[in-house]
Amino acid sequence: MDVNGVGWIAAIIIGGLAGWLAEMFMKSNMGVLMNIVLGIVGAIVLNAILQALNIGAFGAGWIAYLITGFIGACLLIWVGRLVRR
C-alpha cells in the first residue's frame, strides 16, 4: 500500500516532519502526535482540494508528500484558528 508513492512508515515520518515544519512556520504549539496527524491529514486534505479544483498533485515521492503535507497542515492550523475565534 502506497500513499503518494511512499509507504506507510515513510508517510508517518514525513507527515510528522511536515507537521513540525508547519508548527514552526505558523508559530503554534502542538505535540509530536498532533504534528504527525496534521502532516498526514493535511496532505490528504490538500490532495482532495487539488483534485476538486482539477489541478494535478505536486508529483510523487517523499518531497512532493512533504510539500503537500506542509501546505495542508498550514491550512488546517489556519482554519483551526478561525474556528476558535
mmCIF file of N, CA, C and O in Angstrom:
data_model
loop_
_atom_site.group_PDB
_atom_site.id
_atom_site.type_symbol
_atom_site.label_atom_id
_atom_site.label_comp_id
_atom_site.label_asym_id
_atom_site.label_seq_id
_atom_site.Cartn_x
_atom_site.Cartn_y
_atom_site.Cartn_z
ATOM 1 N N MET A 1 0.841 -1.180 0.000
ATOM 2 C CA MET A 1 0.000 0.000 0.000
ATOM 3 C C MET A 1 0.887 1.246 0.000
ATOM 4 O O MET A 1 1.679 1.445 0.898
ATOM 5 N N ASP A 2 0.692 2.064 -0.985
ATOM 6 C CA ASP A 2 1.472 3.285 -1.089
ATOM 7 C C ASP A 2 0.556 4.491 -0.993
ATOM 8 O O ASP A 2 -0.563 4.483 -1.487
ATOM 9 N N VAL A 3 1.057 5.528 -0.370
ATOM 10 C CA VAL A 3 0.355 6.794 -0.272
ATOM 11 C C VAL A 3 1.220 7.820 -0.992
ATOM 12 O O VAL A 3 2.282 8.180 -0.509
ATOM 13 N N ASN A 4 0.781 8.242 -2.183
ATOM 14 C CA ASN A 4 1.516 9.226 -2.965
ATOM 15 C C ASN A 4 2.943 8.769 -3.246
ATOM 16 O O ASN A 4 3.868 9.553 -3.228
ATOM 17 N N GLY A 5 3.124 7.493 -3.477
ATOM 18 C CA GLY A 5 4.444 6.984 -3.829
ATOM 19 C C GLY A 5 5.342 6.676 -2.654
ATOM 20 O O GLY A 5 6.487 6.312 -2.854
ATOM 21 N N VAL A 6 4.870 6.823 -1.434
ATOM 22 C CA VAL A 6 5.670 6.488 -0.252
ATOM 23 C C VAL A 6 4.907 5.449 0.557
ATOM 24 O O VAL A 6 3.692 5.369 0.505
ATOM 25 N N GLY A 7 5.629 4.639 1.324
ATOM 26 C CA GLY A 7 4.988 3.627 2.163
ATOM 27 C C GLY A 7 4.383 4.239 3.408
ATOM 28 O O GLY A 7 4.512 5.442 3.677
ATOM 29 N N TRP A 8 3.709 3.397 4.187
ATOM 30 C CA TRP A 8 3.011 3.877 5.389
ATOM 31 C C TRP A 8 3.973 4.401 6.444
ATOM 32 O O TRP A 8 3.714 5.435 7.058
ATOM 33 N N ILE A 9 5.077 3.706 6.661
ATOM 34 C CA ILE A 9 6.050 4.157 7.661
ATOM 35 C C ILE A 9 6.660 5.489 7.227
ATOM 36 O O ILE A 9 6.784 6.423 8.032
ATOM 37 N N ALA A 10 7.005 5.588 5.945
ATOM 38 C CA ALA A 10 7.548 6.847 5.426
ATOM 39 C C ALA A 10 6.516 7.964 5.505
ATOM 40 O O ALA A 10 6.855 9.123 5.790
ATOM 41 N N ALA A 11 5.237 7.638 5.279
ATOM 42 C CA ALA A 11 4.173 8.654 5.371
ATOM 43 C C ALA A 11 4.067 9.195 6.788
ATOM 44 O O ALA A 11 3.866 10.400 6.987
ATOM 45 N N ILE A 12 4.221 8.328 7.784
ATOM 46 C CA ILE A 12 4.172 8.782 9.181
ATOM 47 C C ILE A 12 5.360 9.679 9.489
ATOM 48 O O ILE A 12 5.215 10.754 10.095
ATOM 49 N N ILE A 13 6.542 9.277 9.055
ATOM 50 C CA ILE A 13 7.746 10.079 9.322
ATOM 51 C C ILE A 13 7.686 11.411 8.589
ATOM 52 O O ILE A 13 7.925 12.473 9.179
ATOM 53 N N ILE A 14 7.350 11.378 7.305
ATOM 54 C CA ILE A 14 7.277 12.611 6.510
ATOM 55 C C ILE A 14 6.130 13.496 6.994
ATOM 56 O O ILE A 14 6.255 14.724 7.045
ATOM 57 N N GLY A 15 5.006 12.881 7.383
ATOM 58 C CA GLY A 15 3.883 13.645 7.922
ATOM 59 C C GLY A 15 4.257 14.358 9.209
ATOM 60 O O GLY A 15 3.872 15.500 9.439
ATOM 61 N N GLY A 16 5.021 13.666 10.064
ATOM 62 C CA GLY A 16 5.494 14.302 11.297
ATOM 63 C C GLY A 16 6.407 15.480 11.012
ATOM 64 O O GLY A 16 6.305 16.528 11.648
ATOM 65 N N LEU A 17 7.290 15.312 10.031
ATOM 66 C CA LEU A 17 8.193 16.401 9.657
ATOM 67 C C LEU A 17 7.414 17.570 9.059
ATOM 68 O O LEU A 17 7.670 18.732 9.400
ATOM 69 N N ALA A 18 6.441 17.267 8.195
ATOM 70 C CA ALA A 18 5.625 18.326 7.596
ATOM 71 C C ALA A 18 4.816 19.059 8.656
ATOM 72 O O ALA A 18 4.705 20.287 8.637
ATOM 73 N N GLY A 19 4.258 18.316 9.609
ATOM 74 C CA GLY A 19 3.501 18.940 10.694
ATOM 75 C C GLY A 19 4.376 19.794 11.583
ATOM 76 O O GLY A 19 3.979 20.877 12.017
ATOM 77 N N TRP A 20 5.597 19.315 11.856
ATOM 78 C CA TRP A 20 6.524 20.087 12.671
ATOM 79 C C TRP A 20 6.932 21.375 11.958
ATOM 80 O O TRP A 20 6.993 22.443 12.576
ATOM 81 N N LEU A 21 7.212 21.289 10.655
ATOM 82 C CA LEU A 21 7.564 22.487 9.886
ATOM 83 C C LEU A 21 6.402 23.483 9.862
ATOM 84 O O LEU A 21 6.612 24.691 9.997
ATOM 85 N N ALA A 22 5.181 22.972 9.716
ATOM 86 C CA ALA A 22 4.003 23.852 9.731
ATOM 87 C C ALA A 22 3.830 24.486 11.103
ATOM 88 O O ALA A 22 3.471 25.662 11.206
ATOM 89 N N GLU A 23 4.101 23.718 12.157
ATOM 90 C CA GLU A 23 4.006 24.249 13.521
ATOM 91 C C GLU A 23 4.998 25.394 13.717
ATOM 92 O O GLU A 23 4.660 26.436 14.281
ATOM 93 N N MET A 24 6.214 25.230 13.228
ATOM 94 C CA MET A 24 7.225 26.285 13.346
ATOM 95 C C MET A 24 6.844 27.499 12.496
ATOM 96 O O MET A 24 6.980 28.636 12.942
ATOM 97 N N PHE A 25 6.361 27.256 11.279
ATOM 98 C CA PHE A 25 6.013 28.342 10.359
ATOM 99 C C PHE A 25 4.818 29.140 10.860
ATOM 100 O O PHE A 25 4.806 30.367 10.784
ATOM 101 N N MET A 26 3.812 28.446 11.388
ATOM 102 C CA MET A 26 2.590 29.106 11.855
ATOM 103 C C MET A 26 2.682 29.545 13.318
ATOM 104 O O MET A 26 1.750 30.133 13.839
ATOM 105 N N LYS A 27 3.803 29.252 13.962
ATOM 106 C CA LYS A 27 4.040 29.626 15.363
ATOM 107 C C LYS A 27 2.913 29.128 16.274
ATOM 108 O O LYS A 27 2.338 29.869 17.046
ATOM 109 N N SER A 28 2.627 27.836 16.159
ATOM 110 C CA SER A 28 1.642 27.212 17.038
ATOM 111 C C SER A 28 2.385 26.279 17.984
ATOM 112 O O SER A 28 3.550 25.995 17.804
ATOM 113 N N ASN A 29 1.720 25.808 19.000
ATOM 114 C CA ASN A 29 2.353 24.953 19.993
ATOM 115 C C ASN A 29 1.565 23.654 20.085
ATOM 116 O O ASN A 29 0.521 23.605 20.725
ATOM 117 N N MET A 30 2.078 22.617 19.429
ATOM 118 C CA MET A 30 1.391 21.331 19.409
ATOM 119 C C MET A 30 2.402 20.240 19.748
ATOM 120 O O MET A 30 3.592 20.436 19.670
ATOM 121 N N GLY A 31 1.913 19.078 20.067
ATOM 122 C CA GLY A 31 2.779 17.967 20.413
ATOM 123 C C GLY A 31 3.202 17.162 19.190
ATOM 124 O O GLY A 31 2.785 17.421 18.064
ATOM 125 N N VAL A 32 4.035 16.159 19.427
ATOM 126 C CA VAL A 32 4.566 15.333 18.353
ATOM 127 C C VAL A 32 3.449 14.569 17.644
ATOM 128 O O VAL A 32 3.399 14.532 16.408
ATOM 129 N N LEU A 33 2.543 13.978 18.402
ATOM 130 C CA LEU A 33 1.451 13.213 17.798
ATOM 131 C C LEU A 33 0.564 14.112 16.937
ATOM 132 O O LEU A 33 0.161 13.731 15.832
ATOM 133 N N MET A 34 0.275 15.298 17.418
ATOM 134 C CA MET A 34 -0.549 16.232 16.646
ATOM 135 C C MET A 34 0.177 16.674 15.381
ATOM 136 O O MET A 34 -0.467 16.879 14.344
ATOM 137 N N ASN A 35 1.509 16.831 15.438
ATOM 138 C CA ASN A 35 2.273 17.176 14.240
ATOM 139 C C ASN A 35 2.141 16.092 13.180
ATOM 140 O O ASN A 35 1.971 16.391 11.992
ATOM 141 N N ILE A 36 2.225 14.827 13.599
ATOM 142 C CA ILE A 36 2.093 13.716 12.658
ATOM 143 C C ILE A 36 0.703 13.724 12.038
ATOM 144 O O ILE A 36 0.545 13.601 10.819
ATOM 145 N N VAL A 37 -0.307 13.893 12.878
ATOM 146 C CA VAL A 37 -1.684 13.912 12.388
ATOM 147 C C VAL A 37 -1.896 15.079 11.435
ATOM 148 O O VAL A 37 -2.498 14.921 10.362
ATOM 149 N N LEU A 38 -1.409 16.255 11.797
ATOM 150 C CA LEU A 38 -1.559 17.431 10.926
ATOM 151 C C LEU A 38 -0.886 17.219 9.581
ATOM 152 O O LEU A 38 -1.431 17.591 8.544
ATOM 153 N N GLY A 39 0.306 16.652 9.584
ATOM 154 C CA GLY A 39 1.021 16.431 8.330
ATOM 155 C C GLY A 39 0.310 15.447 7.425
ATOM 156 O O GLY A 39 0.149 15.691 6.223
ATOM 157 N N ILE A 40 -0.145 14.332 7.981
ATOM 158 C CA ILE A 40 -0.805 13.308 7.166
ATOM 159 C C ILE A 40 -2.184 13.782 6.712
ATOM 160 O O ILE A 40 -2.527 13.692 5.528
ATOM 161 N N VAL A 41 -2.986 14.293 7.639
ATOM 162 C CA VAL A 41 -4.330 14.771 7.281
ATOM 163 C C VAL A 41 -4.228 15.984 6.359
ATOM 164 O O VAL A 41 -5.026 16.132 5.431
ATOM 165 N N GLY A 42 -3.244 16.840 6.595
ATOM 166 C CA GLY A 42 -3.049 17.994 5.722
ATOM 167 C C GLY A 42 -2.752 17.586 4.291
ATOM 168 O O GLY A 42 -3.267 18.173 3.341
ATOM 169 N N ALA A 43 -1.932 16.550 4.127
ATOM 170 C CA ALA A 43 -1.633 16.052 2.778
ATOM 171 C C ALA A 43 -2.879 15.481 2.123
ATOM 172 O O ALA A 43 -3.133 15.714 0.933
ATOM 173 N N ILE A 44 -3.683 14.760 2.895
ATOM 174 C CA ILE A 44 -4.917 14.183 2.351
ATOM 175 C C ILE A 44 -5.894 15.288 1.953
ATOM 176 O O ILE A 44 -6.491 15.249 0.873
ATOM 177 N N VAL A 45 -6.057 16.276 2.830
ATOM 178 C CA VAL A 45 -6.995 17.375 2.558
ATOM 179 C C VAL A 45 -6.550 18.183 1.340
ATOM 180 O O VAL A 45 -7.356 18.488 0.455
ATOM 181 N N LEU A 46 -5.275 18.515 1.263
ATOM 182 C CA LEU A 46 -4.803 19.315 0.128
ATOM 183 C C LEU A 46 -4.898 18.531 -1.169
ATOM 184 O O LEU A 46 -5.240 19.105 -2.208
ATOM 185 N N ASN A 47 -4.614 17.229 -1.148
ATOM 186 C CA ASN A 47 -4.787 16.418 -2.354
ATOM 187 C C ASN A 47 -6.239 16.403 -2.794
ATOM 188 O O ASN A 47 -6.527 16.480 -3.987
ATOM 189 N N ALA A 48 -7.177 16.330 -1.848
ATOM 190 C CA ALA A 48 -8.606 16.352 -2.181
ATOM 191 C C ALA A 48 -8.996 17.703 -2.778
ATOM 192 O O ALA A 48 -9.763 17.761 -3.746
ATOM 193 N N ILE A 49 -8.467 18.780 -2.207
ATOM 194 C CA ILE A 49 -8.762 20.118 -2.733
ATOM 195 C C ILE A 49 -8.217 20.269 -4.147
ATOM 196 O O ILE A 49 -8.901 20.789 -5.039
ATOM 197 N N LEU A 50 -6.991 19.802 -4.364
ATOM 198 C CA LEU A 50 -6.390 19.901 -5.696
ATOM 199 C C LEU A 50 -7.166 19.072 -6.721
ATOM 200 O O LEU A 50 -7.342 19.514 -7.856
ATOM 201 N N GLN A 51 -7.637 17.896 -6.318
ATOM 202 C CA GLN A 51 -8.430 17.079 -7.233
ATOM 203 C C GLN A 51 -9.783 17.732 -7.517
ATOM 204 O O GLN A 51 -10.275 17.667 -8.641
ATOM 205 N N ALA A 52 -10.391 18.361 -6.513
ATOM 206 C CA ALA A 52 -11.677 19.026 -6.713
ATOM 207 C C ALA A 52 -11.539 20.218 -7.662
ATOM 208 O O ALA A 52 -12.460 20.518 -8.424
ATOM 209 N N LEU A 53 -10.407 20.880 -7.607
ATOM 210 C CA LEU A 53 -10.151 22.016 -8.492
ATOM 211 C C LEU A 53 -9.582 21.581 -9.836
ATOM 212 O O LEU A 53 -9.251 22.426 -10.675
ATOM 213 N N ASN A 54 -9.472 20.257 -10.028
ATOM 214 C CA ASN A 54 -8.945 19.673 -11.260
ATOM 215 C C ASN A 54 -7.507 20.103 -11.532
ATOM 216 O O ASN A 54 -7.117 20.344 -12.664
ATOM 217 N N ILE A 55 -6.731 20.228 -10.456
ATOM 218 C CA ILE A 55 -5.312 20.562 -10.536
ATOM 219 C C ILE A 55 -4.548 19.313 -10.127
ATOM 220 O O ILE A 55 -4.912 18.640 -9.177
ATOM 221 N N GLY A 56 -3.501 19.009 -10.844
ATOM 222 C CA GLY A 56 -2.712 17.824 -10.512
ATOM 223 C C GLY A 56 -1.969 17.997 -9.207
ATOM 224 O O GLY A 56 -1.791 19.095 -8.682
ATOM 225 N N ALA A 57 -1.529 16.881 -8.668
ATOM 226 C CA ALA A 57 -0.748 16.899 -7.429
ATOM 227 C C ALA A 57 0.638 17.461 -7.706
ATOM 228 O O ALA A 57 1.021 17.682 -8.857
ATOM 229 N N PHE A 58 1.405 17.683 -6.648
ATOM 230 C CA PHE A 58 2.749 18.235 -6.782
ATOM 231 C C PHE A 58 3.750 17.199 -7.271
ATOM 232 O O PHE A 58 4.918 17.484 -7.392
ATOM 233 N N GLY A 59 3.293 15.999 -7.545
ATOM 234 C CA GLY A 59 4.163 14.927 -8.011
ATOM 235 C C GLY A 59 4.065 13.735 -7.087
ATOM 236 O O GLY A 59 3.183 13.644 -6.242
ATOM 237 N N ALA A 60 4.982 12.811 -7.264
ATOM 238 C CA ALA A 60 5.004 11.608 -6.434
ATOM 239 C C ALA A 60 6.337 11.553 -5.697
ATOM 240 O O ALA A 60 7.311 12.173 -6.106
ATOM 241 N N GLY A 61 6.358 10.850 -4.609
ATOM 242 C CA GLY A 61 7.588 10.707 -3.848
ATOM 243 C C GLY A 61 7.536 11.484 -2.552
ATOM 244 O O GLY A 61 6.559 12.160 -2.234
ATOM 245 N N TRP A 62 8.617 11.359 -1.803
ATOM 246 C CA TRP A 62 8.607 11.927 -0.457
ATOM 247 C C TRP A 62 8.710 13.442 -0.454
ATOM 248 O O TRP A 62 8.165 14.085 0.439
ATOM 249 N N ILE A 63 9.362 14.063 -1.416
ATOM 250 C CA ILE A 63 9.444 15.534 -1.446
ATOM 251 C C ILE A 63 8.068 16.135 -1.743
ATOM 252 O O ILE A 63 7.651 17.101 -1.097
ATOM 253 N N ALA A 64 7.357 15.551 -2.704
ATOM 254 C CA ALA A 64 6.008 16.028 -3.017
ATOM 255 C C ALA A 64 5.084 15.826 -1.830
ATOM 256 O O ALA A 64 4.247 16.691 -1.528
ATOM 257 N N TYR A 65 5.227 14.692 -1.126
ATOM 258 C CA TYR A 65 4.399 14.428 0.057
ATOM 259 C C TYR A 65 4.724 15.424 1.170
ATOM 260 O O TYR A 65 3.823 15.889 1.867
ATOM 261 N N LEU A 66 5.993 15.771 1.328
ATOM 262 C CA LEU A 66 6.400 16.754 2.338
ATOM 263 C C LEU A 66 5.815 18.127 2.027
ATOM 264 O O LEU A 66 5.269 18.794 2.908
ATOM 265 N N ILE A 67 5.891 18.543 0.778
ATOM 266 C CA ILE A 67 5.348 19.850 0.380
ATOM 267 C C ILE A 67 3.831 19.880 0.562
ATOM 268 O O ILE A 67 3.277 20.824 1.117
ATOM 269 N N THR A 68 3.170 18.826 0.099
ATOM 270 C CA THR A 68 1.717 18.746 0.224
ATOM 271 C C THR A 68 1.298 18.720 1.693
ATOM 272 O O THR A 68 0.354 19.402 2.089
ATOM 273 N N GLY A 69 1.993 17.929 2.495
ATOM 274 C CA GLY A 69 1.682 17.858 3.928
ATOM 275 C C GLY A 69 1.906 19.174 4.638
ATOM 276 O O GLY A 69 1.116 19.576 5.496
ATOM 277 N N PHE A 70 2.985 19.873 4.286
ATOM 278 C CA PHE A 70 3.292 21.170 4.905
ATOM 279 C C PHE A 70 2.206 22.191 4.592
ATOM 280 O O PHE A 70 1.675 22.844 5.495
ATOM 281 N N ILE A 71 1.859 22.312 3.319
ATOM 282 C CA ILE A 71 0.843 23.295 2.926
ATOM 283 C C ILE A 71 -0.510 22.926 3.522
ATOM 284 O O ILE A 71 -1.238 23.787 4.036
ATOM 285 N N GLY A 72 -0.851 21.644 3.480
ATOM 286 C CA GLY A 72 -2.117 21.191 4.054
ATOM 287 C C GLY A 72 -2.182 21.405 5.557
ATOM 288 O O GLY A 72 -3.213 21.807 6.089
ATOM 289 N N ALA A 73 -1.076 21.142 6.260
ATOM 290 C CA ALA A 73 -1.048 21.350 7.710
ATOM 291 C C ALA A 73 -1.177 22.835 8.044
ATOM 292 O O ALA A 73 -1.869 23.196 9.007
ATOM 293 N N CYS A 74 -0.541 23.695 7.262
ATOM 294 C CA CYS A 74 -0.688 25.138 7.473
ATOM 295 C C CYS A 74 -2.140 25.562 7.278
ATOM 296 O O CYS A 74 -2.662 26.377 8.044
ATOM 297 N N LEU A 75 -2.801 25.001 6.266
ATOM 298 C CA LEU A 75 -4.215 25.299 6.051
ATOM 299 C C LEU A 75 -5.066 24.846 7.233
ATOM 300 O O LEU A 75 -5.968 25.568 7.672
ATOM 301 N N LEU A 76 -4.784 23.654 7.755
ATOM 302 C CA LEU A 76 -5.554 23.152 8.894
ATOM 303 C C LEU A 76 -5.333 24.003 10.139
ATOM 304 O O LEU A 76 -6.279 24.266 10.879
ATOM 305 N N ILE A 77 -4.114 24.438 10.387
ATOM 306 C CA ILE A 77 -3.838 25.312 11.533
ATOM 307 C C ILE A 77 -4.577 26.636 11.360
ATOM 308 O O ILE A 77 -5.182 27.154 12.298
ATOM 309 N N TRP A 78 -4.559 27.179 10.152
ATOM 310 C CA TRP A 78 -5.230 28.444 9.869
ATOM 311 C C TRP A 78 -6.742 28.322 10.086
ATOM 312 O O TRP A 78 -7.362 29.181 10.721
ATOM 313 N N VAL A 79 -7.335 27.235 9.570
ATOM 314 C CA VAL A 79 -8.771 27.018 9.749
ATOM 315 C C VAL A 79 -9.096 26.808 11.224
ATOM 316 O O VAL A 79 -10.096 27.321 11.732
ATOM 317 N N GLY A 80 -8.252 26.081 11.931
ATOM 318 C CA GLY A 80 -8.455 25.877 13.368
ATOM 319 C C GLY A 80 -8.440 27.181 14.136
ATOM 320 O O GLY A 80 -9.228 27.383 15.066
ATOM 321 N N ARG A 81 -7.563 28.090 13.753
ATOM 322 C CA ARG A 81 -7.524 29.400 14.417
ATOM 323 C C ARG A 81 -8.767 30.225 14.102
ATOM 324 O O ARG A 81 -9.264 30.959 14.959
ATOM 325 N N LEU A 82 -9.288 30.107 12.871
ATOM 326 C CA LEU A 82 -10.512 30.829 12.522
ATOM 327 C C LEU A 82 -11.703 30.313 13.306
ATOM 328 O O LEU A 82 -12.550 31.104 13.750
ATOM 329 N N VAL A 83 -11.773 29.011 13.504
ATOM 330 C CA VAL A 83 -12.901 28.411 14.232
ATOM 331 C C VAL A 83 -12.853 28.776 15.704
ATOM 332 O O VAL A 83 -13.895 29.030 16.321
ATOM 333 N N ARG A 84 -11.655 28.845 16.259
ATOM 334 C CA ARG A 84 -11.508 29.156 17.694
ATOM 335 C C ARG A 84 -11.902 30.581 18.046
ATOM 336 O O ARG A 84 -12.222 30.867 19.181
ATOM 337 N N ARG A 85 -11.871 31.494 17.096
ATOM 338 C CA ARG A 85 -12.184 32.887 17.388
ATOM 339 C C ARG A 85 -13.606 33.098 17.644
ATOM 340 O O ARG A 85 -14.574 32.866 17.596
#
